[in-house]
Amino acid sequence: MADLEKIMKEENIVYKKTKVLTDNVMHYCPGCSHGVVHKLIAEVIEELGIQDKTIGISPVGCSVFAYNYIDIDWQEAAHGRAPANATATKRLMPDKFVFSYQGDGDLASIGAAETLHACNRGENITMIFINNAMYGMTGGQMAPTTLVGMKTSTTPYGRNIDLNGYPMKMTEIVASLPGTCYVTRQSVHDAASVKRCKKAIKKGFENQAKKIGTSFIEITSTCNSGWKMPPVEANKWMEKHMFAYYPQGDLKDAERDNPDDYIKYIK
Amino acid sequence: MAKIKGAVKVDIEKCKGCGLCVEACPTKTLDLSKEVNSKGYNYAYMADPDSCIGCANCALVCPDSVITVYKTKI
Ligand code: SF4
Ligand code: SF4
Ligand code: SF4
């Protein structure tokens, strides 16, 4: 016990909650990936010293209240419209760091058009995409990203391709668009992946200063409540099943296509 | 001989007992307590304080950012 007192001194702190996170208790379910990603965004904002220059666009879905937890300026978008809000915000205030934060129900379904067009225009924004393969907030319904065979409240026998189509790979789609500069798929299920994901988010923010196009960061996530699994088990299920269909790592790391390369088409 | 020693402090009232930190700890320092906090969650605590190496894995994976990590040479 005497040892503990010697160790637990202010000067020996090697990790503590960043001040960019507020002291509010998050409303997320225990073990939800949202909390980890919020923390990483807040840590990146602190490290880059851009707390007063960052504007987040929060979505509709479980993370609708993201603005309660990261202490920066925020806008709340209508369902799926976060990339459109982010576009306007960034164009009006090009020196600010603007990011959208969306789940898969928001980004890949009702907001698919906004997502594709913001990426295709190469807006200088960072898009954070939490993919937990279902609609969490409304009770675990099938989303475009739900895996084949995965049981949800609207696919009680599992997703069926003939009936429901294929799981949508948004990240692969936006990687193919000329406007994106950095497209990656990350996760936060263990300490190593948390560190990698933080680097990816940081790069996404740094790209805004370089004005080289849209950075798109998917975080393959869990929804313990929707998946009806304890958090540790959900992480294991994700590694086994989600990573096979949603492979981890960078898909694209470049600058947006050079506009000059496109001029030949009208000559 | 000087040894690296670590310790963690869990903000018990804010912990949701998800167990992700317990799983992430390489030295099996942590466990969920039998006691609950005022919200009814079995909060995380150092079940084996001597084994902590201050690696901060537990704090990195904690969704609610309720773990502070200390590390020193003793
Ligand atoms: S419903 Fe799912 S995504 Fe929403 S807070 Fe709970 S675990 Fe997280
Ligand atoms: S990861 Fe955080 S919230 Fe979950 S049990 Fe550990 S300390 Fe509590
Ligand atoms: S700091 Fe490392 S060793 Fe100590 S409790 Fe956390 S994960 Fe375990």
mmCIF file of C-alpha atoms and ligand atoms in Angstrom:
data_model
loop_
_atom_site.group_PDB
_atom_site.id
_atom_site.type_symbol
_atom_site.label_atom_id
_atom_site.label_comp_id
_atom_site.label_asym_id
_atom_site.label_seq_id
_atom_site.Cartn_x
_atom_site.Cartn_y
_atom_site.Cartn_z
ATOM 1 C CA MET A 1 0.000 0.000 0.000
ATOM 2 C CA ALA A 2 2.874 2.339 0.863
ATOM 3 C CA ASP A 3 4.131 1.592 -2.641
ATOM 4 C CA LEU A 4 0.874 2.716 -4.206
ATOM 5 C CA GLU A 5 1.088 6.054 -2.463
ATOM 6 C CA LYS A 6 4.573 6.531 -3.853
ATOM 7 C CA ILE A 7 3.444 5.653 -7.368
ATOM 8 C CA MET A 8 0.168 7.578 -7.515
ATOM 9 C CA LYS A 9 1.610 11.067 -7.500
ATOM 10 C CA GLU A 10 0.810 13.881 -9.899
ATOM 11 C CA GLU A 11 4.313 13.812 -11.406
ATOM 12 C CA ASN A 12 4.052 10.094 -12.239
ATOM 13 C CA ILE A 13 0.936 10.418 -14.402
ATOM 14 C CA VAL A 14 1.556 8.868 -17.817
ATOM 15 C CA TYR A 15 -2.024 8.876 -19.074
ATOM 16 C CA LYS A 16 -5.115 10.835 -18.135
ATOM 17 C CA LYS A 17 -8.311 12.061 -19.737
ATOM 18 C CA THR A 18 -7.689 14.966 -22.129
ATOM 19 C CA LYS A 19 -9.158 18.330 -21.152
ATOM 20 C CA VAL A 20 -10.761 18.588 -24.592
ATOM 21 C CA LEU A 21 -13.265 15.976 -23.383
ATOM 22 C CA THR A 22 -15.887 17.471 -21.096
ATOM 23 C CA ASP A 23 -16.654 15.936 -17.681
ATOM 24 C CA ASN A 24 -20.135 14.881 -18.804
ATOM 25 C CA VAL A 25 -20.867 11.176 -18.413
ATOM 26 C CA MET A 26 -21.392 9.762 -21.918
ATOM 27 C CA HIS A 27 -24.852 8.387 -22.607
ATOM 28 C CA TYR A 28 -23.416 5.508 -24.651
ATOM 29 C CA CYS A 29 -23.944 1.905 -23.591
ATOM 30 C CA PRO A 30 -21.083 0.342 -21.590
ATOM 31 C CA GLY A 31 -18.207 -0.615 -23.890
ATOM 32 C CA CYS A 32 -19.512 1.263 -26.947
ATOM 33 C CA SER A 33 -16.805 2.168 -29.499
ATOM 34 C CA HIS A 34 -18.166 5.737 -29.786
ATOM 35 C CA GLY A 35 -16.553 6.691 -26.471
ATOM 36 C CA VAL A 36 -13.104 5.550 -27.592
ATOM 37 C CA VAL A 37 -13.330 7.404 -30.899
ATOM 38 C CA HIS A 38 -14.542 10.586 -29.162
ATOM 39 C CA LYS A 39 -11.524 10.371 -26.899
ATOM 40 C CA LEU A 40 -9.128 9.946 -29.838
ATOM 41 C CA ILE A 41 -10.583 12.939 -31.680
ATOM 42 C CA ALA A 42 -10.281 15.019 -28.486
ATOM 43 C CA GLU A 43 -6.672 13.916 -27.951
ATOM 44 C CA VAL A 44 -5.757 14.779 -31.546
ATOM 45 C CA ILE A 45 -7.369 18.218 -31.173
ATOM 46 C CA GLU A 46 -5.375 18.777 -27.984
ATOM 47 C CA GLU A 47 -2.088 17.619 -29.538
ATOM 48 C CA LEU A 48 -2.549 19.809 -32.614
ATOM 49 C CA GLY A 49 -3.562 22.761 -30.407
ATOM 50 C CA ILE A 50 -6.679 23.461 -32.482
ATOM 51 C CA GLN A 51 -9.445 23.400 -29.856
ATOM 52 C CA ASP A 52 -10.608 26.913 -30.727
ATOM 53 C CA LYS A 53 -10.320 26.248 -34.468
ATOM 54 C CA THR A 54 -12.218 22.979 -34.761
ATOM 55 C CA ILE A 55 -15.871 22.598 -35.719
ATOM 56 C CA GLY A 56 -17.577 19.221 -35.512
ATOM 57 C CA ILE A 57 -20.768 18.251 -37.307
ATOM 58 C CA SER A 58 -22.755 15.724 -35.308
ATOM 59 C CA PRO A 59 -25.207 13.329 -36.937
ATOM 60 C CA VAL A 60 -28.496 11.684 -36.177
ATOM 61 C CA GLY A 61 -28.029 8.364 -34.426
ATOM 62 C CA CYS A 62 -26.447 7.330 -31.141
ATOM 63 C CA SER A 63 -23.750 9.983 -31.527
ATOM 64 C CA VAL A 64 -26.305 12.777 -31.920
ATOM 65 C CA PHE A 65 -25.096 14.158 -28.579
ATOM 66 C CA ALA A 66 -21.386 14.129 -29.499
ATOM 67 C CA TYR A 67 -21.437 17.875 -28.883
ATOM 68 C CA ASN A 68 -21.897 17.232 -25.172
ATOM 69 C CA TYR A 69 -18.576 15.439 -24.910
ATOM 70 C CA ILE A 70 -15.932 17.145 -27.056
ATOM 71 C CA ASP A 71 -15.401 20.721 -25.967
ATOM 72 C CA ILE A 72 -15.299 22.508 -29.342
ATOM 73 C CA ASP A 73 -17.814 24.269 -31.582
ATOM 74 C CA TRP A 74 -20.456 22.031 -33.119
ATOM 75 C CA GLN A 75 -23.332 21.983 -35.538
ATOM 76 C CA GLU A 76 -26.097 19.427 -35.485
ATOM 77 C CA ALA A 77 -26.991 18.151 -38.946
ATOM 78 C CA ALA A 78 -30.293 16.770 -40.198
ATOM 79 C CA HIS A 79 -30.183 13.002 -40.762
ATOM 80 C CA GLY A 80 -27.395 12.172 -43.223
ATOM 81 C CA ARG A 81 -26.544 15.766 -44.058
ATOM 82 C CA ALA A 82 -23.355 16.161 -42.012
ATOM 83 C CA PRO A 83 -21.028 16.235 -45.074
ATOM 84 C CA ALA A 84 -23.179 18.991 -46.612
ATOM 85 C CA ASN A 85 -22.999 21.059 -43.401
ATOM 86 C CA ALA A 86 -19.273 20.377 -43.215
ATOM 87 C CA THR A 87 -18.849 21.547 -46.808
ATOM 88 C CA ALA A 88 -20.591 24.856 -46.154
ATOM 89 C CA THR A 89 -18.785 25.398 -42.859
ATOM 90 C CA LYS A 90 -15.363 24.712 -44.353
ATOM 91 C CA ARG A 91 -15.994 26.881 -47.407
ATOM 92 C CA LEU A 92 -17.126 29.807 -45.261
ATOM 93 C CA MET A 93 -14.288 29.353 -42.769
ATOM 94 C CA PRO A 94 -11.431 27.706 -44.660
ATOM 95 C CA ASP A 95 -8.982 28.170 -41.778
ATOM 96 C CA LYS A 96 -11.062 26.108 -39.371
ATOM 97 C CA PHE A 97 -10.674 22.355 -38.973
ATOM 98 C CA VAL A 98 -14.028 20.827 -39.863
ATOM 99 C CA PHE A 99 -14.999 17.211 -39.371
ATOM 100 C CA SER A 100 -18.199 15.238 -39.711
ATOM 101 C CA TYR A 101 -18.976 12.357 -37.376
ATOM 102 C CA GLN A 102 -21.516 9.791 -38.545
ATOM 103 C CA GLY A 103 -22.643 6.235 -38.014
ATOM 104 C CA ASP A 104 -23.371 3.793 -40.810
ATOM 105 C CA GLY A 105 -27.134 4.308 -40.750
ATOM 106 C CA ASP A 106 -26.569 8.037 -41.208
ATOM 107 C CA LEU A 107 -23.617 7.998 -43.625
ATOM 108 C CA ALA A 108 -24.293 4.936 -45.774
ATOM 109 C CA SER A 109 -28.085 5.080 -46.063
ATOM 110 C CA ILE A 110 -29.984 8.353 -45.849
ATOM 111 C CA GLY A 111 -26.754 10.329 -46.226
ATOM 112 C CA ALA A 112 -25.128 8.267 -48.992
ATOM 113 C CA ALA A 113 -25.612 11.028 -51.566
ATOM 114 C CA GLU A 114 -24.081 13.741 -49.350
ATOM 115 C CA THR A 115 -21.189 11.449 -48.526
ATOM 116 C CA LEU A 116 -20.361 10.565 -52.120
ATOM 117 C CA HIS A 117 -20.686 14.117 -53.402
ATOM 118 C CA ALA A 118 -18.619 15.709 -50.627
ATOM 119 C CA CYS A 119 -15.874 13.142 -51.298
ATOM 120 C CA ASN A 120 -16.202 13.560 -55.045
ATOM 121 C CA ARG A 121 -15.851 17.331 -54.765
ATOM 122 C CA GLY A 122 -12.740 16.777 -52.696
ATOM 123 C CA GLU A 123 -13.881 19.030 -49.868
ATOM 124 C CA ASN A 124 -11.045 19.745 -47.445
ATOM 125 C CA ILE A 125 -12.807 18.098 -44.528
ATOM 126 C CA THR A 126 -12.264 15.037 -42.357
ATOM 127 C CA MET A 127 -15.068 12.497 -42.302
ATOM 128 C CA ILE A 128 -15.285 10.064 -39.388
ATOM 129 C CA PHE A 129 -17.431 7.025 -40.146
ATOM 130 C CA ILE A 130 -18.444 4.669 -37.323
ATOM 131 C CA ASN A 131 -19.476 1.377 -38.904
ATOM 132 C CA ASN A 132 -21.142 -0.994 -36.461
ATOM 133 C CA ALA A 133 -23.224 -2.692 -39.154
ATOM 134 C CA MET A 134 -26.634 -1.660 -37.877
ATOM 135 C CA TYR A 135 -28.843 1.136 -36.612
ATOM 136 C CA GLY A 136 -27.915 1.253 -32.922
ATOM 137 C CA MET A 137 -30.084 3.995 -31.513
ATOM 138 C CA THR A 138 -33.420 2.860 -32.897
ATOM 139 C CA GLY A 139 -33.111 -0.744 -31.775
ATOM 140 C CA GLY A 140 -30.655 -2.625 -33.963
ATOM 141 C CA GLN A 141 -32.318 -2.612 -37.377
ATOM 142 C CA MET A 142 -30.515 -3.691 -40.567
ATOM 143 C CA ALA A 143 -28.326 -0.993 -42.120
ATOM 144 C CA PRO A 144 -26.750 -0.994 -45.604
ATOM 145 C CA THR A 145 -23.570 -2.254 -43.885
ATOM 146 C CA THR A 146 -25.134 -5.242 -42.084
ATOM 147 C CA LEU A 147 -23.214 -8.439 -42.878
ATOM 148 C CA VAL A 148 -24.844 -11.254 -44.840
ATOM 149 C CA GLY A 149 -26.481 -13.628 -42.386
ATOM 150 C CA MET A 150 -26.279 -11.118 -39.550
ATOM 151 C CA LYS A 151 -29.391 -11.103 -37.381
ATOM 152 C CA THR A 152 -30.970 -7.725 -36.668
ATOM 153 C CA SER A 153 -34.416 -6.725 -35.460
ATOM 154 C CA THR A 154 -35.562 -6.333 -39.089
ATOM 155 C CA THR A 155 -33.694 -9.399 -40.384
ATOM 156 C CA PRO A 156 -34.501 -11.908 -37.636
ATOM 157 C CA TYR A 157 -33.356 -14.811 -39.820
ATOM 158 C CA GLY A 158 -30.203 -13.010 -40.933
ATOM 159 C CA ARG A 159 -29.546 -10.652 -43.844
ATOM 160 C CA ASN A 160 -30.474 -12.332 -47.102
ATOM 161 C CA ILE A 161 -28.817 -11.078 -50.297
ATOM 162 C CA ASP A 162 -31.816 -11.867 -52.527
ATOM 163 C CA LEU A 163 -34.102 -9.917 -50.259
ATOM 164 C CA ASN A 164 -31.817 -7.227 -48.822
ATOM 165 C CA GLY A 165 -28.901 -6.828 -51.208
ATOM 166 C CA TYR A 166 -25.222 -6.814 -50.373
ATOM 167 C CA PRO A 167 -23.481 -5.072 -47.475
ATOM 168 C CA MET A 168 -22.303 -1.679 -48.725
ATOM 169 C CA LYS A 169 -18.556 -0.981 -48.711
ATOM 170 C CA MET A 170 -18.686 2.800 -48.432
ATOM 171 C CA THR A 171 -14.989 3.105 -47.738
ATOM 172 C CA GLU A 172 -13.993 1.243 -50.920
ATOM 173 C CA ILE A 173 -16.448 3.385 -52.881
ATOM 174 C CA VAL A 174 -15.098 6.721 -51.640
ATOM 175 C CA ALA A 175 -11.512 5.501 -52.153
ATOM 176 C CA SER A 176 -12.340 5.232 -55.865
ATOM 177 C CA LEU A 177 -13.415 8.882 -56.049
ATOM 178 C CA PRO A 178 -10.833 11.378 -57.330
ATOM 179 C CA GLY A 179 -11.584 13.925 -54.582
ATOM 180 C CA THR A 180 -10.409 11.850 -51.634
ATOM 181 C CA CYS A 181 -6.805 12.031 -50.466
ATOM 182 C CA TYR A 182 -6.751 9.687 -47.519
ATOM 183 C CA VAL A 183 -9.095 6.756 -47.036
ATOM 184 C CA THR A 184 -8.530 4.235 -44.282
ATOM 185 C CA ARG A 185 -10.317 1.636 -42.230
ATOM 186 C CA GLN A 186 -9.419 1.381 -38.563
ATOM 187 C CA SER A 187 -10.777 -0.058 -35.307
ATOM 188 C CA VAL A 188 -10.472 0.553 -31.570
ATOM 189 C CA HIS A 189 -10.854 -2.919 -30.077
ATOM 190 C CA ASP A 190 -7.432 -3.191 -28.413
ATOM 191 C CA ALA A 191 -4.583 -0.931 -27.339
ATOM 192 C CA ALA A 192 -2.597 -1.355 -30.588
ATOM 193 C CA SER A 193 -5.583 -0.574 -32.803
ATOM 194 C CA VAL A 194 -6.453 2.454 -30.649
ATOM 195 C CA LYS A 195 -2.939 3.844 -31.221
ATOM 196 C CA ARG A 196 -3.145 3.200 -34.984
ATOM 197 C CA CYS A 197 -6.583 4.776 -35.187
ATOM 198 C CA LYS A 198 -5.375 7.891 -33.407
ATOM 199 C CA LYS A 199 -2.565 8.294 -35.946
ATOM 200 C CA ALA A 200 -5.112 7.978 -38.761
ATOM 201 C CA ILE A 201 -7.403 10.624 -37.248
ATOM 202 C CA LYS A 202 -4.443 12.928 -36.745
ATOM 203 C CA LYS A 203 -3.415 12.519 -40.355
ATOM 204 C CA GLY A 204 -6.973 13.272 -41.432
ATOM 205 C CA PHE A 205 -6.867 16.578 -39.550
ATOM 206 C CA GLU A 206 -3.374 17.450 -40.779
ATOM 207 C CA ASN A 207 -4.510 16.922 -44.367
ATOM 208 C CA GLN A 208 -6.947 19.823 -43.937
ATOM 209 C CA ALA A 209 -4.043 22.207 -43.452
ATOM 210 C CA LYS A 210 -2.449 20.847 -46.651
ATOM 211 C CA LYS A 211 -5.713 21.320 -48.615
ATOM 212 C CA ILE A 212 -5.283 18.075 -50.544
ATOM 213 C CA GLY A 213 -8.832 16.708 -50.540
ATOM 214 C CA THR A 214 -11.232 14.742 -48.370
ATOM 215 C CA SER A 215 -9.932 12.451 -45.620
ATOM 216 C CA PHE A 216 -12.280 9.570 -44.881
ATOM 217 C CA ILE A 217 -11.719 7.415 -41.809
ATOM 218 C CA GLU A 218 -13.929 4.406 -41.188
ATOM 219 C CA ILE A 219 -13.769 2.905 -37.724
ATOM 220 C CA THR A 220 -15.156 -0.615 -37.769
ATOM 221 C CA SER A 221 -17.007 -0.675 -34.465
ATOM 222 C CA THR A 222 -19.209 -2.705 -32.175
ATOM 223 C CA CYS A 223 -22.758 -2.107 -31.003
ATOM 224 C CA ASN A 224 -23.017 -4.357 -27.961
ATOM 225 C CA SER A 225 -26.645 -3.543 -27.351
ATOM 226 C CA GLY A 226 -27.723 -4.057 -30.945
ATOM 227 C CA TRP A 227 -25.581 -7.142 -31.355
ATOM 228 C CA LYS A 228 -26.832 -8.423 -27.979
ATOM 229 C CA MET A 229 -23.350 -9.343 -26.766
ATOM 230 C CA PRO A 230 -21.191 -8.282 -23.825
ATOM 231 C CA PRO A 231 -18.540 -5.727 -24.920
ATOM 232 C CA VAL A 232 -15.528 -8.082 -24.843
ATOM 233 C CA GLU A 233 -17.410 -10.724 -26.820
ATOM 234 C CA ALA A 234 -18.592 -8.097 -29.322
ATOM 235 C CA ASN A 235 -14.979 -7.098 -30.001
ATOM 236 C CA LYS A 236 -14.063 -10.717 -30.657
ATOM 237 C CA TRP A 237 -17.075 -11.155 -32.945
ATOM 238 C CA MET A 238 -16.037 -8.043 -34.838
ATOM 239 C CA GLU A 239 -12.484 -9.308 -35.343
ATOM 240 C CA LYS A 240 -13.737 -12.626 -36.609
ATOM 241 C CA HIS A 241 -16.623 -11.546 -38.834
ATOM 242 C CA MET A 242 -16.448 -7.826 -39.605
ATOM 243 C CA PHE A 243 -12.735 -7.708 -40.458
ATOM 244 C CA ALA A 244 -13.170 -10.417 -43.084
ATOM 245 C CA TYR A 245 -15.624 -8.268 -45.063
ATOM 246 C CA TYR A 246 -14.260 -4.891 -43.979
ATOM 247 C CA PRO A 247 -10.460 -5.374 -44.151
ATOM 248 C CA GLN A 248 -8.379 -3.072 -41.977
ATOM 249 C CA GLY A 249 -5.788 -0.569 -43.118
ATOM 250 C CA ASP A 250 -5.216 2.265 -45.583
ATOM 251 C CA LEU A 251 -7.016 2.129 -48.932
ATOM 252 C CA LYS A 252 -5.631 5.368 -50.279
ATOM 253 C CA ASP A 253 -2.942 7.815 -49.200
ATOM 254 C CA ALA A 254 -2.298 10.442 -51.839
ATOM 255 C CA GLU A 255 -3.521 13.873 -52.874
ATOM 256 C CA ARG A 256 -6.814 14.414 -54.602
ATOM 257 C CA ASP A 257 -6.458 13.964 -58.369
ATOM 258 C CA ASN A 258 -4.774 16.880 -60.110
ATOM 259 C CA PRO A 259 -7.538 18.993 -61.719
ATOM 260 C CA ASP A 260 -5.211 19.650 -64.694
ATOM 261 C CA ASP A 261 -5.368 15.963 -65.585
ATOM 262 C CA TYR A 262 -9.067 16.385 -66.289
ATOM 263 C CA ILE A 263 -8.796 19.387 -68.578
ATOM 264 C CA LYS A 264 -7.798 17.215 -71.545
ATOM 265 C CA TYR A 265 -11.320 15.808 -71.620
ATOM 266 C CA ILE A 266 -12.812 19.122 -72.702
ATOM 267 C CA LYS A 267 -10.044 20.081 -75.086
ATOM 268 C CA MET B 1 17.421 -2.611 -7.970
ATOM 269 C CA ALA B 2 15.005 -0.035 -9.351
ATOM 270 C CA LYS B 3 11.854 -1.541 -10.786
ATOM 271 C CA ILE B 4 9.224 -0.046 -13.059
ATOM 272 C CA LYS B 5 5.992 0.127 -11.123
ATOM 273 C CA GLY B 6 2.624 1.256 -12.320
ATOM 274 C CA ALA B 7 -0.762 1.954 -10.812
ATOM 275 C CA VAL B 8 -4.163 3.035 -12.083
ATOM 276 C CA LYS B 9 -6.937 5.086 -10.585
ATOM 277 C CA VAL B 10 -10.462 4.366 -11.793
ATOM 278 C CA ASP B 11 -13.124 7.051 -11.449
ATOM 279 C CA ILE B 12 -15.486 4.547 -9.858
ATOM 280 C CA GLU B 13 -18.682 6.561 -10.180
ATOM 281 C CA LYS B 14 -18.147 7.058 -13.926
ATOM 282 C CA CYS B 15 -17.043 3.498 -14.714
ATOM 283 C CA LYS B 16 -19.670 1.439 -16.565
ATOM 284 C CA GLY B 17 -18.167 -1.959 -15.814
ATOM 285 C CA CYS B 18 -17.786 -2.866 -19.485
ATOM 286 C CA GLY B 19 -14.707 -4.999 -18.760
ATOM 287 C CA LEU B 20 -12.722 -3.848 -21.808
ATOM 288 C CA CYS B 21 -9.859 -2.677 -19.558
ATOM 289 C CA VAL B 22 -9.740 -6.041 -17.799
ATOM 290 C CA GLU B 23 -9.378 -7.763 -21.175
ATOM 291 C CA ALA B 24 -6.736 -5.282 -22.400
ATOM 292 C CA CYS B 25 -4.438 -5.587 -19.370
ATOM 293 C CA PRO B 26 -1.407 -7.762 -20.201
ATOM 294 C CA THR B 27 -0.619 -8.471 -16.538
ATOM 295 C CA LYS B 28 -4.123 -9.350 -15.295
ATOM 296 C CA THR B 29 -3.950 -6.498 -12.810
ATOM 297 C CA LEU B 30 -7.573 -5.483 -13.178
ATOM 298 C CA ASP B 31 -10.883 -7.112 -12.457
ATOM 299 C CA LEU B 32 -14.489 -6.024 -12.040
ATOM 300 C CA SER B 33 -15.404 -5.604 -8.397
ATOM 301 C CA LYS B 34 -18.224 -7.459 -6.693
ATOM 302 C CA GLU B 35 -19.382 -4.100 -5.321
ATOM 303 C CA VAL B 36 -21.363 -1.762 -7.536
ATOM 304 C CA ASN B 37 -21.274 2.000 -7.897
ATOM 305 C CA SER B 38 -24.359 4.155 -7.411
ATOM 306 C CA LYS B 39 -25.534 3.323 -10.966
ATOM 307 C CA GLY B 40 -25.274 -0.381 -10.313
ATOM 308 C CA TYR B 41 -22.191 -1.080 -12.392
ATOM 309 C CA ASN B 42 -19.488 -3.482 -11.211
ATOM 310 C CA TYR B 43 -16.623 -1.037 -11.528
ATOM 311 C CA ALA B 44 -13.037 -1.925 -12.467
ATOM 312 C CA TYR B 45 -10.328 -2.022 -9.779
ATOM 313 C CA MET B 46 -6.774 -3.226 -9.292
ATOM 314 C CA ALA B 47 -7.263 -6.787 -8.058
ATOM 315 C CA ASP B 48 -3.496 -7.370 -8.128
ATOM 316 C CA PRO B 49 -1.874 -3.931 -7.690
ATOM 317 C CA ASP B 50 1.684 -5.303 -7.504
ATOM 318 C CA SER B 51 1.579 -6.534 -11.095
ATOM 319 C CA CYS B 52 0.762 -3.216 -12.801
ATOM 320 C CA ILE B 53 3.503 -2.016 -15.189
ATOM 321 C CA GLY B 54 1.855 1.299 -16.088
ATOM 322 C CA CYS B 55 1.515 0.429 -19.786
ATOM 323 C CA ALA B 56 -1.787 2.366 -20.078
ATOM 324 C CA ASN B 57 -3.442 -0.252 -22.313
ATOM 325 C CA CYS B 58 -6.460 -0.222 -20.009
ATOM 326 C CA ALA B 59 -6.832 3.552 -20.251
ATOM 327 C CA LEU B 60 -6.450 3.524 -24.045
ATOM 328 C CA VAL B 61 -9.375 1.160 -24.567
ATOM 329 C CA CYS B 62 -11.657 2.656 -21.888
ATOM 330 C CA PRO B 63 -14.616 4.202 -23.757
ATOM 331 C CA ASP B 64 -15.470 6.459 -20.838
ATOM 332 C CA SER B 65 -11.925 7.763 -20.213
ATOM 333 C CA VAL B 66 -12.141 7.100 -16.497
ATOM 334 C CA ILE B 67 -8.675 5.595 -15.952
ATOM 335 C CA THR B 68 -5.618 7.617 -14.902
ATOM 336 C CA VAL B 69 -2.293 5.777 -15.179
ATOM 337 C CA TYR B 70 0.811 6.335 -13.054
ATOM 338 C CA LYS B 71 4.270 4.952 -13.645
ATOM 339 C CA THR B 72 7.589 5.352 -11.855
ATOM 340 C CA LYS B 73 10.815 3.619 -10.858
ATOM 341 C CA ILE B 74 10.975 2.337 -7.298
HETATM 342 S S1 SF4 C 1 -26.904 1.300 -29.135
HETATM 343 FE FE1 SF4 C 1 -24.958 0.506 -29.919
HETATM 344 S S2 SF4 C 1 -23.947 2.234 -30.965
HETATM 345 FE FE2 SF4 C 1 -25.595 3.056 -29.657
HETATM 346 S S3 SF4 C 1 -24.592 3.621 -27.718
HETATM 347 FE FE3 SF4 C 1 -25.396 1.523 -27.482
HETATM 348 S S4 SF4 C 1 -23.697 0.178 -28.088
HETATM 349 FE FE4 SF4 C 1 -23.218 2.237 -28.837
HETATM 350 S S1 SF4 C 2 -12.957 0.128 -19.629
HETATM 351 FE FE1 SF4 C 2 -13.456 1.971 -18.411
HETATM 352 S S2 SF4 C 2 -15.705 1.910 -18.190
HETATM 353 FE FE2 SF4 C 2 -15.060 -0.119 -18.875
HETATM 354 S S3 SF4 C 2 -14.807 -1.306 -16.963
HETATM 355 FE FE3 SF4 C 2 -12.798 -0.442 -17.466
HETATM 356 S S4 SF4 C 2 -12.706 1.508 -16.362
HETATM 357 FE FE4 SF4 C 2 -14.846 0.878 -16.392
HETATM 358 S S1 SF4 C 3 -1.531 0.212 -16.821
HETATM 359 FE FE1 SF4 C 3 -1.169 -1.682 -17.995
HETATM 360 S S2 SF4 C 3 -0.560 -3.173 -16.437
HETATM 361 FE FE2 SF4 C 3 -1.496 -1.459 -15.316
HETATM 362 S S3 SF4 C 3 -3.644 -2.044 -15.086
HETATM 363 FE FE3 SF4 C 3 -3.507 -0.833 -16.963
HETATM 364 S S4 SF4 C 3 -3.233 -2.341 -18.614
HETATM 365 FE FE4 SF4 C 3 -2.778 -3.384 -16.650
#
